[in-house]
Amino acid sequence: MLDLTGVHKTYGTGAARVPVLRDVSLAIRAGEVCAITGSSGSGKSTLLNLLGLLDRPDAGRVLFDGEDLGATSVDRRARLRNRCIGFVFQSFHLLPRLSALDNVALPFLYRGLSPRSCRDRAMAALERVGLADRAHHRPDAMSGGQRQRVAVARAIVGKPRLLLADEPTGNLDSESARRIIDLFAALNADTGVTIVVVTHDPAIAARCPRRILMRDGRVAAPEDAASRTPSA
Ligand SMILES: Nc1ncnc2c1ncn2[C@@H]1O[C@H](COP(=O)(O)OP(=O)(O)OP(=O)(O)O)[C@@H](O)[C@H]1O
Ligand SMILES: [Mg+2]
């Protein structure tokens, strides 16, 4: 699904240049569940942003379903992102004045669907994460774990083929964290969605069949033996 070859990314200019990704080559296969681990500053979020087509490498190649994204327009990448990729972040990024239902429906409204059909799909996504009964609550009336499940519902409402999460359990207690990773596993089993999770939590990483360790901007080799067994 995603193929990175010889990817480099540097921030800053002149003497302040900081190489963040150095010669990263990585393939993510459709249907995989991968954890990206590594110490703070090792380049995990930078890598996830490249996988999510939010950013472009300075050098190297990124293929999405075989399509070389080096050559594509900003519009084409935005379209692929909107249609194919869902994002979940550590701090939820929900709009405080909107109900859970409206937060989840929002991405669909942008696609020009009727409000009725947006709400129906949003409700189905909330049911999927076990929060149908909280649909009309605002995020501030919910626990952290519930807010993150609303964010997961928003990420999956468009039926993405790739779900990317950056420290999705970083603000959660261990029980809520377990629920999120259970949900990811169930979504992968039910729909085959490919999932990549950046995490510091060894318990979360241990639940992922494949683990990618970042060290100082590189993929540390060798990967886990388990990661060489195709999971799809
Ligand atoms: N927009 C930016 N401008 C300049 N430097 C940046 C920028 N984003 C990240 N960096 C630097 O790139 C390096 C890697 O950052 P990145 O956010 O990818 O690390 P990370 O592995 O996700 O860390 P953490 O676990 O703390 O989230 C860090 O040294 C960081 O300071
Ligand atoms: Mg990060």
XYZ file of C-alpha atoms and ligand atoms in Angstrom:
264
model
C 0.000 0.000 0.000
C 2.850 2.386 0.914
C 6.409 2.140 -0.303
C 9.122 4.470 0.900
C 12.545 4.264 -0.706
C 15.597 6.225 0.409
C 13.525 8.904 2.112
C 15.304 11.878 3.673
C 13.738 14.744 5.582
C 15.554 17.752 7.036
C 14.122 20.673 8.978
C 15.601 24.149 9.112
C 18.116 25.872 6.864
C 21.838 26.627 6.861
C 23.656 25.885 10.110
C 20.331 25.065 11.787
C 19.627 22.164 9.445
C 18.511 19.097 11.373
C 18.317 15.789 9.523
C 15.240 14.040 10.887
C 14.819 11.087 8.540
C 17.913 9.547 7.014
C 17.579 7.095 4.193
C 14.354 5.448 5.357
C 13.085 2.594 3.207
C 9.925 0.880 4.322
C 6.974 -0.954 2.839
C 3.585 -1.120 4.536
C 1.375 -3.840 3.113
C -2.395 -3.607 2.848
C -4.066 -5.060 5.936
C -1.044 -4.749 8.224
C -1.143 -3.425 11.785
C 2.194 -1.782 12.640
C 3.537 0.081 15.614
C 6.221 2.727 15.174
C 8.295 3.026 18.328
C 11.464 4.842 19.325
C 12.662 7.553 21.657
C 11.463 11.147 21.577
C 12.874 13.010 18.591
C 13.717 9.850 16.633
C 11.449 10.939 13.760
C 8.268 8.938 14.394
C 5.788 11.762 13.823
C 7.740 13.007 10.829
C 7.553 9.525 9.325
C 3.829 9.246 10.082
C 3.184 12.599 8.390
C 4.937 11.325 5.277
C 2.919 8.090 5.349
C -0.237 10.212 5.670
C 0.670 12.425 2.714
C 0.672 15.451 5.011
C 4.281 16.176 4.114
C 6.781 15.354 1.359
C 10.324 14.050 1.607
C 13.325 16.174 0.594
C 14.736 13.183 -1.228
C 13.585 9.660 -1.937
C 10.376 8.208 -3.221
C 6.933 7.640 -1.716
C 4.552 5.333 -3.566
C 0.895 5.051 -2.552
C -0.714 2.032 -4.211
C 2.091 2.189 -6.728
C 1.493 5.837 -7.566
C 4.631 7.978 -7.259
C 3.637 10.921 -5.104
C 6.749 12.904 -5.978
C 5.065 13.851 -9.206
C 1.566 14.570 -7.927
C -0.123 17.889 -7.272
C -1.129 19.187 -3.861
C -4.761 18.627 -4.896
C -4.176 15.027 -5.851
C -2.504 14.314 -2.530
C -5.285 16.053 -0.607
C -7.829 13.975 -2.478
C -6.029 10.717 -1.724
C -5.755 11.771 1.909
C -9.437 12.609 2.207
C -10.623 9.462 0.468
C -8.203 6.866 1.742
C -6.667 7.914 5.046
C -8.018 8.507 8.554
C -6.012 10.222 11.309
C -6.134 9.978 15.101
C -4.005 12.218 17.345
C -2.942 12.197 20.976
C -5.021 15.243 21.885
C -8.210 14.158 20.048
C -8.643 17.412 18.037
C -12.406 17.484 18.480
C -14.379 20.702 18.122
C -15.654 21.594 21.613
C -18.886 23.285 20.535
C -20.101 20.393 18.407
C -21.771 17.211 19.614
C -19.970 13.908 19.137
C -22.296 13.227 16.199
C -21.492 16.522 14.477
C -17.760 16.092 15.074
C -17.939 12.738 13.315
C -20.213 13.997 10.524
C -18.005 16.968 9.696
C -15.604 15.274 7.254
C -18.603 14.062 5.287
C -20.292 17.442 5.097
C -17.171 18.613 3.255
C -17.820 15.983 0.631
C -21.162 17.502 -0.251
C -23.361 14.680 1.030
C -26.819 15.508 2.349
C -26.872 16.387 6.072
C -29.213 13.465 6.669
C -26.910 10.935 5.119
C -23.890 12.469 6.930
C -25.651 12.036 10.250
C -26.662 8.457 9.450
C -23.080 7.539 8.621
C -21.775 9.393 11.653
C -24.215 7.506 13.876
C -23.093 4.194 12.369
C -19.460 5.109 13.115
C -20.346 6.048 16.709
C -22.142 2.723 17.079
C -18.999 1.014 15.815
C -16.949 2.555 18.623
C -19.639 1.867 21.231
C -20.769 5.462 21.746
C -24.180 5.683 20.092
C -25.665 6.630 23.450
C -23.293 9.620 23.725
C -23.962 10.969 20.221
C -25.509 14.204 21.429
C -22.973 14.934 24.147
C -20.218 17.466 23.638
C -16.607 16.341 24.049
C -16.221 18.227 27.351
C -18.921 16.020 28.851
C -16.949 12.888 28.011
C -13.981 11.040 29.462
C -10.644 11.032 27.650
C -11.214 7.478 26.477
C -14.648 8.378 25.105
C -13.259 11.450 23.341
C -10.624 9.341 21.679
C -13.270 6.875 20.547
C -15.195 9.785 19.012
C -11.965 10.753 17.229
C -11.628 7.169 15.976
C -15.236 7.295 14.732
C -14.419 10.505 12.861
C -11.311 8.866 11.373
C -13.240 5.814 10.106
C -16.514 7.414 9.024
C -15.246 7.709 5.448
C -14.155 4.054 5.402
C -10.448 4.765 4.896
C -8.087 2.005 3.802
C -5.332 3.392 6.005
C -5.674 4.517 9.619
C -2.774 6.473 11.111
C -2.540 7.263 14.798
C 0.114 9.359 16.559
C 0.277 8.463 20.270
C -3.486 7.799 20.368
C -3.290 6.530 23.938
C -0.771 9.067 25.218
C -3.387 10.926 27.268
C -5.339 7.880 28.421
C -5.305 5.617 31.446
C -4.293 2.027 30.749
C -7.864 0.687 30.644
C -8.984 3.307 28.097
C -5.781 2.704 26.140
C -6.531 -0.992 25.978
C -10.004 -0.228 24.658
C -8.572 1.876 21.848
C -6.139 -0.820 20.768
C -8.906 -3.465 21.009
C -10.967 -1.245 18.738
C -8.116 -0.936 16.229
C -7.668 -4.716 16.212
C -11.401 -5.248 15.655
C -11.521 -2.690 12.839
C -8.568 -4.369 11.155
C -10.188 -7.790 11.496
C -13.592 -6.589 10.241
C -12.609 -4.307 7.392
C -8.970 -5.094 6.616
C -8.024 -1.458 7.209
C -4.256 -0.973 7.377
C -3.209 0.587 10.681
C -0.001 2.370 11.686
C 0.272 3.506 15.311
C 3.064 5.613 16.773
C 3.366 4.688 20.440
C 5.645 4.916 23.451
C 3.586 2.313 25.269
C 5.186 -1.162 25.179
C 1.798 -2.756 25.919
C 0.303 -1.115 22.817
C 3.318 -1.993 20.655
C 3.138 -5.595 21.846
C -0.411 -5.833 20.480
C 0.758 -4.964 16.963
C 1.947 -7.855 14.781
C 4.657 -5.650 13.302
C 6.887 -3.176 15.121
C 9.107 -0.621 13.433
C 11.767 0.868 15.682
C 13.048 4.345 14.806
C 16.464 5.349 16.049
C 17.974 8.701 15.195
C 16.014 9.117 11.973
C 16.594 5.613 10.703
C 14.644 2.397 10.808
C 16.670 0.356 13.261
C 17.458 -3.066 11.844
C 16.625 -5.822 12.208
C 12.888 -5.525 12.611
C 11.094 -8.081 14.737
C 11.090 -11.548 13.287
C 7.297 -11.458 13.452
C 7.283 -8.499 11.091
C 8.692 -10.645 8.298
C 5.627 -12.839 8.368
C 3.042 -11.353 6.036
C -0.108 -10.674 8.021
C -2.457 -10.100 5.077
N 8.495 21.548 11.982
C 9.698 21.291 12.486
N 10.702 22.194 12.399
C 11.935 21.936 12.883
N 12.261 20.788 13.497
C 11.319 19.851 13.633
C 9.985 20.058 13.144
N 9.262 18.947 13.429
C 10.096 18.107 14.068
N 11.334 18.648 14.186
C 12.502 17.988 14.791
O 12.651 16.733 14.164
C 13.037 15.725 15.092
C 12.060 14.570 15.019
O 10.771 15.028 15.358
P 9.500 14.075 15.438
O 8.371 14.931 15.837
O 9.364 13.316 14.168
O 9.955 13.082 16.599
P 9.114 12.001 17.375
O 9.876 10.717 17.256
O 7.709 11.999 16.912
O 9.223 12.510 18.883
P 8.129 12.445 20.077
O 8.189 11.038 20.589
O 8.664 13.419 21.078
O 6.805 12.824 19.527
C 13.088 16.415 16.438
O 14.430 16.697 16.712
C 12.298 17.676 16.262
O 12.798 18.690 17.071
Mg 5.924 12.537 17.826
